[in-house]
PDB file of C-alpha atoms and ligand atoms in Angstrom:
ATOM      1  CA  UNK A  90      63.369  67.658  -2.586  1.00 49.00           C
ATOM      2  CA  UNK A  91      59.745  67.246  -3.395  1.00 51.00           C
ATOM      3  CA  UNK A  92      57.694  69.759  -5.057  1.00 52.00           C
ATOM      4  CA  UNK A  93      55.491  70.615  -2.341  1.00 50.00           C
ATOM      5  CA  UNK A  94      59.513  71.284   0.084  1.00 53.00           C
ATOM      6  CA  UNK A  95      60.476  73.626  -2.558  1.00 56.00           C
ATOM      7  CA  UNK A  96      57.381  75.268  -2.528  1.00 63.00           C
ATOM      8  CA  UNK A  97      57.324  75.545   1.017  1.00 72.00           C
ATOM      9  CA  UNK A  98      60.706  77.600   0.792  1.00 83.00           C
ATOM     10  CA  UNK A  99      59.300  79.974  -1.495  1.00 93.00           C
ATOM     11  CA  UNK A 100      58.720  83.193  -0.094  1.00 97.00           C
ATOM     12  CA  UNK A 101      55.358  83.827   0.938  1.00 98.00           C
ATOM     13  CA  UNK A 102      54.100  86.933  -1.077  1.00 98.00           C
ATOM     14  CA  UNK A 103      50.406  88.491  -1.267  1.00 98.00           C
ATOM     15  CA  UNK A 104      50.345  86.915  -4.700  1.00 98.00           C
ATOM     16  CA  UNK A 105      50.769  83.814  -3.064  1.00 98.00           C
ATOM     17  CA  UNK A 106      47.939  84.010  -0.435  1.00 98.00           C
ATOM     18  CA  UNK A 107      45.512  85.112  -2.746  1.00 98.00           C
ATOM     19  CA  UNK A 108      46.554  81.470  -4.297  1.00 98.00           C
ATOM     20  CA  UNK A 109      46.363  79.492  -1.072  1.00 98.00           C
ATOM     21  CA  UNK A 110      42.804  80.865  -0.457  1.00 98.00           C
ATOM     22  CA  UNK A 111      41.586  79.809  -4.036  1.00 98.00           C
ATOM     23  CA  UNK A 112      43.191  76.114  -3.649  1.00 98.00           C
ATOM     24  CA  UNK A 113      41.434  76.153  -0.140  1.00 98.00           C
ATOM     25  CA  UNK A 114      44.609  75.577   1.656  1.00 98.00           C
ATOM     26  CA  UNK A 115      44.334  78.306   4.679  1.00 98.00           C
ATOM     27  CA  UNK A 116      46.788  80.600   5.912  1.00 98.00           C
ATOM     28  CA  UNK A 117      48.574  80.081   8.739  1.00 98.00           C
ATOM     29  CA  UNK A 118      49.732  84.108  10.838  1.00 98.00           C
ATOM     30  CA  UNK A 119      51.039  84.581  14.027  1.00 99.00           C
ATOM     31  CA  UNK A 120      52.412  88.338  15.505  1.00 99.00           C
ATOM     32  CA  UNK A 121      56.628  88.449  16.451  1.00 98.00           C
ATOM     33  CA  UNK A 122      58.467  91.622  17.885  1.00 99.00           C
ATOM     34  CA  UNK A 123      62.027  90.945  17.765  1.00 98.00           C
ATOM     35  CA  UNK A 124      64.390  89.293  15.521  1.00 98.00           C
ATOM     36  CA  UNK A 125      65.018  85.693  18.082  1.00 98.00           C
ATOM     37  CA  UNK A 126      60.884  84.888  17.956  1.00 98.00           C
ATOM     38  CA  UNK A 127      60.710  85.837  14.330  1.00 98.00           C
ATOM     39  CA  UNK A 128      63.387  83.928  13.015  1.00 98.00           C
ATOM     40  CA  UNK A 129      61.948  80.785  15.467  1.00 98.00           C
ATOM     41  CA  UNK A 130      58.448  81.232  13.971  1.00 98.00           C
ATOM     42  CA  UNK A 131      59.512  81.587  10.258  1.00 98.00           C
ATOM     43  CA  UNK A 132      61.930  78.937  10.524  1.00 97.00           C
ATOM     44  CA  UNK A 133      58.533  77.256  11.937  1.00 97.00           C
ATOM     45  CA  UNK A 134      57.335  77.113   8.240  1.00 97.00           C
ATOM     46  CA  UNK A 135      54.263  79.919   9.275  1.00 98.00           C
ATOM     47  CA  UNK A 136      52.907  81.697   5.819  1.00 98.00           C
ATOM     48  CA  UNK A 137      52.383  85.416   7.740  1.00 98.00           C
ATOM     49  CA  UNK A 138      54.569  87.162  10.535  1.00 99.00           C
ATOM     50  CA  UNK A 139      52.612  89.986  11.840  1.00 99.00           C
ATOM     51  CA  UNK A 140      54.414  92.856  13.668  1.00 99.00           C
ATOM     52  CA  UNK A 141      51.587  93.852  15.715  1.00 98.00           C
ATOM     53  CA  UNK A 142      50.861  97.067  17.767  1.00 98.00           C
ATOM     54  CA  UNK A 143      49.802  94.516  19.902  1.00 98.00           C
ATOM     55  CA  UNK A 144      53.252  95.062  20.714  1.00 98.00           C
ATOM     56  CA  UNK A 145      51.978  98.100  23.068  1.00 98.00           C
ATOM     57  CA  UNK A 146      50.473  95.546  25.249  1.00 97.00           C
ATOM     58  CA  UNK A 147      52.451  92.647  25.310  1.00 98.00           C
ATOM     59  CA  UNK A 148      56.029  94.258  24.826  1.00 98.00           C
ATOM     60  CA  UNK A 149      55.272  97.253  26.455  1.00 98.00           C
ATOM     61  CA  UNK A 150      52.766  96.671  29.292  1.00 97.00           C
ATOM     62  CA  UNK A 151      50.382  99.274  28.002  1.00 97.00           C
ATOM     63  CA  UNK A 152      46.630  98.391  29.050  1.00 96.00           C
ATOM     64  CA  UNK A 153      45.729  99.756  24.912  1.00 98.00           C
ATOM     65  CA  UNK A 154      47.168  99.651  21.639  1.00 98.00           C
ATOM     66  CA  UNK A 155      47.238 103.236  21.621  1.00 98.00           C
ATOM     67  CA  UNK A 156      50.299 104.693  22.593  1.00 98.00           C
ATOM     68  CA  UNK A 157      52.743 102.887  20.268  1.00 98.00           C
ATOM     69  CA  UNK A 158      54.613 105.172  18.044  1.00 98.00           C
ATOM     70  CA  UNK A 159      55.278 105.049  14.738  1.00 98.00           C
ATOM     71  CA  UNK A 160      59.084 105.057  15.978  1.00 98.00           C
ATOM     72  CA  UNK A 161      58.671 102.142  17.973  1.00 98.00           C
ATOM     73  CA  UNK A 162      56.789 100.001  15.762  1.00 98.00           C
ATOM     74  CA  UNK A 163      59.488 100.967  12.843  1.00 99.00           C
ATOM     75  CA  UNK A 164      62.535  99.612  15.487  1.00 98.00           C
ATOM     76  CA  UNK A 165      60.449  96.478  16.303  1.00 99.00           C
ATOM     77  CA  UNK A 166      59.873  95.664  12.566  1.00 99.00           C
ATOM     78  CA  UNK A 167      63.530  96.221  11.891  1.00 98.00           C
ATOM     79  CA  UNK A 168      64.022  93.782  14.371  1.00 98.00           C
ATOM     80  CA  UNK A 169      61.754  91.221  12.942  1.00 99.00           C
ATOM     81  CA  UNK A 170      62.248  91.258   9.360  1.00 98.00           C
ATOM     82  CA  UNK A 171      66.202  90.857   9.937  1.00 98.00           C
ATOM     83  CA  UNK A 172      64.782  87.497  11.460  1.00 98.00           C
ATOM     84  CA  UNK A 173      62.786  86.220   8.245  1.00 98.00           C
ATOM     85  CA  UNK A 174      63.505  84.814   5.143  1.00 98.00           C
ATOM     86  CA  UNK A 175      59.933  83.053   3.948  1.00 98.00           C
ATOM     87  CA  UNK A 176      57.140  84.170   5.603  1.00 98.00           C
ATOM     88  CA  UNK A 177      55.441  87.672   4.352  1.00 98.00           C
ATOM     89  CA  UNK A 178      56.015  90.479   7.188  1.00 99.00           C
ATOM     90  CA  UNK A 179      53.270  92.776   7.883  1.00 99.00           C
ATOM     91  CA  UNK A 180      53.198  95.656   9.765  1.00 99.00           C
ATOM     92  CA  UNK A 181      50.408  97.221  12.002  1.00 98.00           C
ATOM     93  CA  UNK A 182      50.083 101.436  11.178  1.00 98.00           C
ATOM     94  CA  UNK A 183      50.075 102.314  14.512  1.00 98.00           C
ATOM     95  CA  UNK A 184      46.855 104.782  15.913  1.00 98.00           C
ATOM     96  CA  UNK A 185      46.546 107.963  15.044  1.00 98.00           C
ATOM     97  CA  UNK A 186      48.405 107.401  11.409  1.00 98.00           C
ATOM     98  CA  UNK A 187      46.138 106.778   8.990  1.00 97.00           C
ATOM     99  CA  UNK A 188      42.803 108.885  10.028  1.00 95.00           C
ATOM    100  CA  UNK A 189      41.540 110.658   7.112  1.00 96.00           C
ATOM    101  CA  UNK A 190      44.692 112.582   6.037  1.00 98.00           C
ATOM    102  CA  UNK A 191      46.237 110.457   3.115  1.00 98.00           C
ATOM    103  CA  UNK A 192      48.988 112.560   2.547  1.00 98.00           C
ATOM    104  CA  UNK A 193      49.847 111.806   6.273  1.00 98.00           C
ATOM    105  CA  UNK A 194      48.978 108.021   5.939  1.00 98.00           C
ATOM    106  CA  UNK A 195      51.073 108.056   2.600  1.00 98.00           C
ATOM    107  CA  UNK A 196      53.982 109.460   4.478  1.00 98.00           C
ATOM    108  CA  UNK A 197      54.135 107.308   7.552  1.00 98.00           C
ATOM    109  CA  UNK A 198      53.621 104.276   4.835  1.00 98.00           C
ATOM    110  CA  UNK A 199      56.608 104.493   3.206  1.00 98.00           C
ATOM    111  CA  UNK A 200      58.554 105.380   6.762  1.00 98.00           C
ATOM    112  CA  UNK A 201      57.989 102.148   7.500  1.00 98.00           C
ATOM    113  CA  UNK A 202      58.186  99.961   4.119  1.00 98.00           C
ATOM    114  CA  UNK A 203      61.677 102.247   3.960  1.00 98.00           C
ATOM    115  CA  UNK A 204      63.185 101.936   7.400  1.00 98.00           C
ATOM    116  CA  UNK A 205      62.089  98.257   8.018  1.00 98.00           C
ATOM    117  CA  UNK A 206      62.479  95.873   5.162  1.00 98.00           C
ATOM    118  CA  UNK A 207      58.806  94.603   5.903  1.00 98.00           C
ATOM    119  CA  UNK A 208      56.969  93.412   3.218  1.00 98.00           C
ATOM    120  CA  UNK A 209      53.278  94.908   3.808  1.00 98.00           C
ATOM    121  CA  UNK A 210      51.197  97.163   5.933  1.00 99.00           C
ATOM    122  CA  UNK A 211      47.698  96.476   8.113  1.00 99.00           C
ATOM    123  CA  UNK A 212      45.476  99.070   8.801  1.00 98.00           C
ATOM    124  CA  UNK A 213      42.295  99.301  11.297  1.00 98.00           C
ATOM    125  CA  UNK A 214      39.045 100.552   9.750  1.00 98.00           C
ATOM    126  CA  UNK A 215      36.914 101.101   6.718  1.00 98.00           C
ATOM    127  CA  UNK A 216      34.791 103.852   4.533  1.00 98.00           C
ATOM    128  CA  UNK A 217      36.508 106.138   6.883  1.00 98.00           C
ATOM    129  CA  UNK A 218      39.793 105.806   6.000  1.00 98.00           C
ATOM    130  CA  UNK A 219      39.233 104.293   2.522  1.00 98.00           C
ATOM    131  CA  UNK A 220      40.736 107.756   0.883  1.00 98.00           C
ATOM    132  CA  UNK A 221      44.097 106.843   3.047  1.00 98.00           C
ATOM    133  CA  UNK A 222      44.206 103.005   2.138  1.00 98.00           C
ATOM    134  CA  UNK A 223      43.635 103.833  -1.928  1.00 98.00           C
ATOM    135  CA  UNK A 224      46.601 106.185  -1.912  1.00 98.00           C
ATOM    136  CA  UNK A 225      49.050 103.903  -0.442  1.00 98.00           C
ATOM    137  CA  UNK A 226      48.137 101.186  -2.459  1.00 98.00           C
ATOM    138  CA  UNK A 227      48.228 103.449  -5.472  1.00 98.00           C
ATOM    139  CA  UNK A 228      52.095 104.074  -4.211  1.00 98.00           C
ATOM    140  CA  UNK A 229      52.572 100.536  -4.588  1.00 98.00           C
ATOM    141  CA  UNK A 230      52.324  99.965  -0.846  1.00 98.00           C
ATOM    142  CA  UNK A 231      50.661  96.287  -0.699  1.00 98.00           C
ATOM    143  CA  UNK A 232      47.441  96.627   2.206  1.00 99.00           C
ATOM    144  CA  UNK A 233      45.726  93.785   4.434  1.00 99.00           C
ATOM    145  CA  UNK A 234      42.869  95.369   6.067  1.00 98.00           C
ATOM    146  CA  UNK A 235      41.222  94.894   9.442  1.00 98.00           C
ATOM    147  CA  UNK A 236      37.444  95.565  10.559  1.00 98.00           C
ATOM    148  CA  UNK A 237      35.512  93.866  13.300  1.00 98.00           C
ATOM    149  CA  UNK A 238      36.660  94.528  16.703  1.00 98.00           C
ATOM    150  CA  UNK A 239      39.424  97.658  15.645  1.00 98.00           C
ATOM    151  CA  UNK A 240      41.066  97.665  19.589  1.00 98.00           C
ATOM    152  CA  UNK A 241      42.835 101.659  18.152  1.00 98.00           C
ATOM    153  CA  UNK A 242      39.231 102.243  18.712  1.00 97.00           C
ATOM    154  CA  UNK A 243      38.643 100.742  21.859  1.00 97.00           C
ATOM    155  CA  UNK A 244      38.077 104.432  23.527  1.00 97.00           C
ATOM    156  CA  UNK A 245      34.896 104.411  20.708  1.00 95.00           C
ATOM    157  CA  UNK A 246      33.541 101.011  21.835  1.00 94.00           C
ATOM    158  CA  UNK A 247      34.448 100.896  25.484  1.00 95.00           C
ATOM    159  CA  UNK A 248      34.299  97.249  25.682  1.00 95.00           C
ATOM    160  CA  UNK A 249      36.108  94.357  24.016  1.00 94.00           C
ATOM    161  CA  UNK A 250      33.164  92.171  23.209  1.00 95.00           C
ATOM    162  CA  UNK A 251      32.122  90.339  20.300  1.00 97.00           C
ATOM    163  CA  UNK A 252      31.378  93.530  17.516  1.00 98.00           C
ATOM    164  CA  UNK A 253      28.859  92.982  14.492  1.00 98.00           C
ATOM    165  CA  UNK A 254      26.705  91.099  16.388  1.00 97.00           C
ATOM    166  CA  UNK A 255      23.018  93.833  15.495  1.00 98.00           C
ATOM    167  CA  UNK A 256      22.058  94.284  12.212  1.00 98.00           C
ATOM    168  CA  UNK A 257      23.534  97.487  11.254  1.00 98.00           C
ATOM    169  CA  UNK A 258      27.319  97.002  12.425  1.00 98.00           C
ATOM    170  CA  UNK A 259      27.162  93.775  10.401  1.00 98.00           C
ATOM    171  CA  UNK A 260      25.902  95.311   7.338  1.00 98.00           C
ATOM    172  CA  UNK A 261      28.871  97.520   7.578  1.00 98.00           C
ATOM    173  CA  UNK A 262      31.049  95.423   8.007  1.00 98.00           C
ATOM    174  CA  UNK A 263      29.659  93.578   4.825  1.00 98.00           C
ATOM    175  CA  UNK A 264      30.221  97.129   3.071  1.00 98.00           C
ATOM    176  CA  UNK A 265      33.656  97.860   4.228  1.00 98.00           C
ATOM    177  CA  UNK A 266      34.922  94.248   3.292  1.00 98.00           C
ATOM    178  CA  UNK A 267      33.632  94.991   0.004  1.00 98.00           C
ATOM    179  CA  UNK A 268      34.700  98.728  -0.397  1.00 98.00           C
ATOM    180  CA  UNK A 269      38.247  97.255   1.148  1.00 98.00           C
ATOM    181  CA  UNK A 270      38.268  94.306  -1.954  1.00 98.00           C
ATOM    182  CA  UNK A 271      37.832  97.514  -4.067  1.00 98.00           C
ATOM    183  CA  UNK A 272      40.293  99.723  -3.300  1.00 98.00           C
ATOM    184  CA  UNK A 273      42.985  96.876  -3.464  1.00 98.00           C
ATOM    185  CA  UNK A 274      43.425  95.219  -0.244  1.00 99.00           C
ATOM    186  CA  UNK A 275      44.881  92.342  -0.652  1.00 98.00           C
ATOM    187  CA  UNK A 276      43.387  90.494   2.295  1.00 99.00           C
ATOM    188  CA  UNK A 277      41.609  91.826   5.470  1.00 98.00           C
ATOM    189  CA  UNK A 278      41.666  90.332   9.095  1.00 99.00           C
ATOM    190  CA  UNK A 279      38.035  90.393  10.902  1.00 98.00           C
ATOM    191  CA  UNK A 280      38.786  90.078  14.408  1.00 98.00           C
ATOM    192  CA  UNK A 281      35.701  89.173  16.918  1.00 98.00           C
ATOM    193  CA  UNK A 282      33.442  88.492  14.972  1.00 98.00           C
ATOM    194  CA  UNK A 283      30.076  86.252  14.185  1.00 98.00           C
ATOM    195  CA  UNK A 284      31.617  83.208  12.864  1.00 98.00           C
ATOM    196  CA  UNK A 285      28.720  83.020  10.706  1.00 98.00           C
ATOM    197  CA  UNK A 286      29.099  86.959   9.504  1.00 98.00           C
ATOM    198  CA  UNK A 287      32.811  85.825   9.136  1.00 98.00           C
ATOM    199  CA  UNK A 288      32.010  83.309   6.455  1.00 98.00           C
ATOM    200  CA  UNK A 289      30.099  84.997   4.468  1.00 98.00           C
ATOM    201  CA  UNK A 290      32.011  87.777   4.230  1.00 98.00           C
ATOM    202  CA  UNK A 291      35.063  85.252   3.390  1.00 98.00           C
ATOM    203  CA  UNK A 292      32.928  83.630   0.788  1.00 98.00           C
ATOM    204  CA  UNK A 293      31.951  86.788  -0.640  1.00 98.00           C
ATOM    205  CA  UNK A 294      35.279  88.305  -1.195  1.00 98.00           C
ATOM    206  CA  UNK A 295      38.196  86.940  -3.258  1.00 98.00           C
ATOM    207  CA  UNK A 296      40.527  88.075  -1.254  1.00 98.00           C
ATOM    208  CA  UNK A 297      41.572  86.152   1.811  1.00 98.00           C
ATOM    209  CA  UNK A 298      39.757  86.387   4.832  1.00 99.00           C
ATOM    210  CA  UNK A 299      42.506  85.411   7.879  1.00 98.00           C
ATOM    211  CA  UNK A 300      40.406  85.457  11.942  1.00 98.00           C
ATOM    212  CA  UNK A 301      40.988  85.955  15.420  1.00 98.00           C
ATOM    213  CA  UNK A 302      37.953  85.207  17.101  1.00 98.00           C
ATOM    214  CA  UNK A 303      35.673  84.621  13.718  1.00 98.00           C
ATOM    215  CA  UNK A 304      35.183  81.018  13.199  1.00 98.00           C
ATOM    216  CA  UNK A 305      36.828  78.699  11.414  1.00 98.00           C
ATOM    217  CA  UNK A 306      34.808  79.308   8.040  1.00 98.00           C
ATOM    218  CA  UNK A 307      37.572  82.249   7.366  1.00 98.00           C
ATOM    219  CA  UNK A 308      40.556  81.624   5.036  1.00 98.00           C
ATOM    220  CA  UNK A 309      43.033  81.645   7.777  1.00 98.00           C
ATOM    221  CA  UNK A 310      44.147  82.224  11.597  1.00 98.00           C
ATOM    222  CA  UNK A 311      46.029  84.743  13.140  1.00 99.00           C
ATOM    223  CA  UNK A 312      47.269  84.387  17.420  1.00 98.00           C
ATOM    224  CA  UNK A 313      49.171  87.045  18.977  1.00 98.00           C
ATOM    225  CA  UNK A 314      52.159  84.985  19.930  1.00 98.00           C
ATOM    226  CA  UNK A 315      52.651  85.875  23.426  1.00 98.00           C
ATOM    227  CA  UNK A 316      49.013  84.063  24.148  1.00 98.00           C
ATOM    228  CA  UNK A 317      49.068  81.230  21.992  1.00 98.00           C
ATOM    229  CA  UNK A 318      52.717  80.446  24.149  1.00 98.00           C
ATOM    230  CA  UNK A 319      50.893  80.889  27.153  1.00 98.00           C
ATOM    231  CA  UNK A 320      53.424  84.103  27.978  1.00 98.00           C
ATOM    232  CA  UNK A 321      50.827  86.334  28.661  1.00 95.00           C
ATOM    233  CA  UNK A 322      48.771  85.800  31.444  1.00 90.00           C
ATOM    234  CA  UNK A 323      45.110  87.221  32.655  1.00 88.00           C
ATOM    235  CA  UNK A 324      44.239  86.962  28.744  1.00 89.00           C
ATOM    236  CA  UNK A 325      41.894  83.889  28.024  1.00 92.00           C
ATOM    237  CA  UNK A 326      39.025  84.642  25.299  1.00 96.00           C
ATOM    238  CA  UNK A 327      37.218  81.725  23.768  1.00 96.00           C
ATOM    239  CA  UNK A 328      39.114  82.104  20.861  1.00 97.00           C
ATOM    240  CA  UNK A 329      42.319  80.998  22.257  1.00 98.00           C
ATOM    241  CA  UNK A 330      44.062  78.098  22.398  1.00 98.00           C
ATOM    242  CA  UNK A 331      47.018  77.998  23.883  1.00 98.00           C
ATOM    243  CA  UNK A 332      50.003  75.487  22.313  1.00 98.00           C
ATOM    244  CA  UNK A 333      52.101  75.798  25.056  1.00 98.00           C
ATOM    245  CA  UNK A 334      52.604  76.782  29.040  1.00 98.00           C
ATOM    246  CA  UNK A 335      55.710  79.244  28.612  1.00 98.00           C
ATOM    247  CA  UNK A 336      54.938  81.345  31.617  1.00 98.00           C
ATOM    248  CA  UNK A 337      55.153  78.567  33.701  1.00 98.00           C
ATOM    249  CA  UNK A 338      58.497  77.109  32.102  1.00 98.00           C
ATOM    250  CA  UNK A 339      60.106  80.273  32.114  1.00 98.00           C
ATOM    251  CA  UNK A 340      58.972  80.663  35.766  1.00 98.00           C
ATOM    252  CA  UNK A 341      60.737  77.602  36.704  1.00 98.00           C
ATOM    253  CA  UNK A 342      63.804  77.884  34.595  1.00 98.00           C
ATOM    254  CA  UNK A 343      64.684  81.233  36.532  1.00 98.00           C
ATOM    255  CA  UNK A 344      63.826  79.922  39.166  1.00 98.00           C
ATOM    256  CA  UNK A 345      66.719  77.143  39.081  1.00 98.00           C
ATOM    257  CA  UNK A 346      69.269  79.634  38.354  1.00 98.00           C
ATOM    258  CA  UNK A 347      68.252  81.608  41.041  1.00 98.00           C
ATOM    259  CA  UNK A 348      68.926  78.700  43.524  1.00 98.00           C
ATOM    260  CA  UNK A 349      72.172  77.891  41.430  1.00 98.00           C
ATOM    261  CA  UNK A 350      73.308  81.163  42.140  1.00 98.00           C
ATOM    262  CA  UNK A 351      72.447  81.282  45.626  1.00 98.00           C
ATOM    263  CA  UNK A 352      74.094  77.823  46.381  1.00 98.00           C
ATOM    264  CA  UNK A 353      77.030  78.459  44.757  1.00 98.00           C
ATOM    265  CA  UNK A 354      76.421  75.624  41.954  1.00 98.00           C
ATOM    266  CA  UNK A 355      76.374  78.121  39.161  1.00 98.00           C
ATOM    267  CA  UNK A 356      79.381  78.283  37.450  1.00 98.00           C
ATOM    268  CA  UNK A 357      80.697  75.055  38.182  1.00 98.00           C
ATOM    269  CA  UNK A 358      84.608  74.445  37.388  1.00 97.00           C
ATOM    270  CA  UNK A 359      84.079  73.434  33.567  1.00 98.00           C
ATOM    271  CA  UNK A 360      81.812  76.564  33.193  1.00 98.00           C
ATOM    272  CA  UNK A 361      84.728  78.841  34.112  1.00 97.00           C
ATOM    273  CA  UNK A 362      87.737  79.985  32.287  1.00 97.00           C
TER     274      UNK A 362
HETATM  275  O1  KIV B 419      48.065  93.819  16.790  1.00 82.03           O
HETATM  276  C1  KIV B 419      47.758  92.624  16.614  1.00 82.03           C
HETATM  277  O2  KIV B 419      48.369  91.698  17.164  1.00 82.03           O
HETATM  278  C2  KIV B 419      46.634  92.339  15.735  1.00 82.03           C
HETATM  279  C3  KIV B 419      46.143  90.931  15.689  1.00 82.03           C
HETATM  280  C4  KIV B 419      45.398  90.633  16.918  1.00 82.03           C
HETATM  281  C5  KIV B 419      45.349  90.661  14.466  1.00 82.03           C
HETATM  282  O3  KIV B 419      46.131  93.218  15.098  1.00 82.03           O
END
């Protein structure tokens, strides 16, 4: 096995990112829900699993990312990190947990590091919640960060469009990457952003810098998985490319059995006991 195989099996830990993004090799994250897609995706060779509370949308047909509970996003990273042995699992803190009451954020921190076997947290927001994001990584709780387009505060915004794009939300931005860096992130996701803005920030920062929606100047990429697959449908920002057509596979897959079934084909004699 060459050197570069058995590196490959390593586990991916934050230690290691922070390496990848000073050797310029970028990091490769994609989200996962349950245990089957996480264990197909790590087995994949990706660097970062993400359980996301896009899981309220795509798992649970919500139209926002805010109802998830802290309970469901605890069973659904259960689920996942039972599937993965290499890649570092990450774990959205769902809305309305981390708001400017560490003690709170502290708690529901270690629910989930303790009831899931994930590996890290990610939180939405800056300067706001900086308070929160120190204590838990002063409890030895490792933190990737996420600014940009925040969708827990999509009530705030009222649209999904491109954020940081005037003067004073970018300069923020700027600030809370920074302030972020301080308090001991050890990476932060922009999502919908400037690529430009993205870049610089990314260049700015030692820590990595991974995008959805920010350019390719960043230090990696991350997809929610049900788009990338082409599962989800009625979802198609610029930033997405989509690797495969699964919606229209798995369409036509049930839609043989379903004529199986109905013509008596399925089970045939050798599928029967
Ligand atoms: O919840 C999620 O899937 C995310 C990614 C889009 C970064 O936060």
């Amino acid at each position: 096995m060459s050197a570069y195989q058995q590196d490959n099996q390593r586990k991916v830990t934050t230690h290691r990112l922070s390496e990848m993004k000073a050797r310029g090799e970028k990091i490769s994250m994609l989200t996962s829900y349950d245990y089957s897609m996480a264990s197909i995706v790590d087995r994949a060779g990706i660097d970062v699993i993400l359980v996301g509370d896009s899981a309220s949308n795509v798992i649970c047909g919500n139209v926002t990312t805010l109802p998830i509970t802290l309970d469901n996003m605890i069973f659904l990273a259960r689920a996942v990190a039972n599937g993965v042995k290499r890649a570092l699992v990450v774990v959205d803190m769902p809305f309305g947990e981390c708001s400017g009451n560490p003690r709170h954020s502290l708690e529901s921190a270690i629910r989930i590091m303790k009831e899931t076997g994930a590996d890290t947290l990610k939180i939405e927001g800056g300067e706001e919640i900086i308070e929160d994001i120190r204590k838990i990584i002063n409890a030895g709780i490792p933190v990737m960060g996420h600014l940009g387009l925040m969708p827990q505060s999509i009530n705030k915004y009222g649209t999904y469009t491109v954020r940081a794009q005037e003067e004073a939300e970018a300069e923020k931005l700027i600030r809370d990457s920074k302030l972020l860096e301080e308090a001991g992130c050890y990476a932060i996701v922009l999502e919908k952003v400037p690529a430009a803005l993205a870049k610089q920030v990314a260049d700015m920062i030692r820590i990595p810098v991974i995008g959805i929606g920010a350019g390719g100047g960043v230090d990696g990429q991350v997809l929610v998985i049900h788009d990338m697959l082409g599962i989800s449908q009625g979802f198609s920002p610029r930033f997405l490319r989509r690797y495969a057509n699964l919606n229209e596979e798995i369409t036509k897959a049930v839609g043989r059995y379903i004529e199986d079934v109905k013509n008596k084909d399925f089970p045939n004699e050798s599928e029967q006991y």
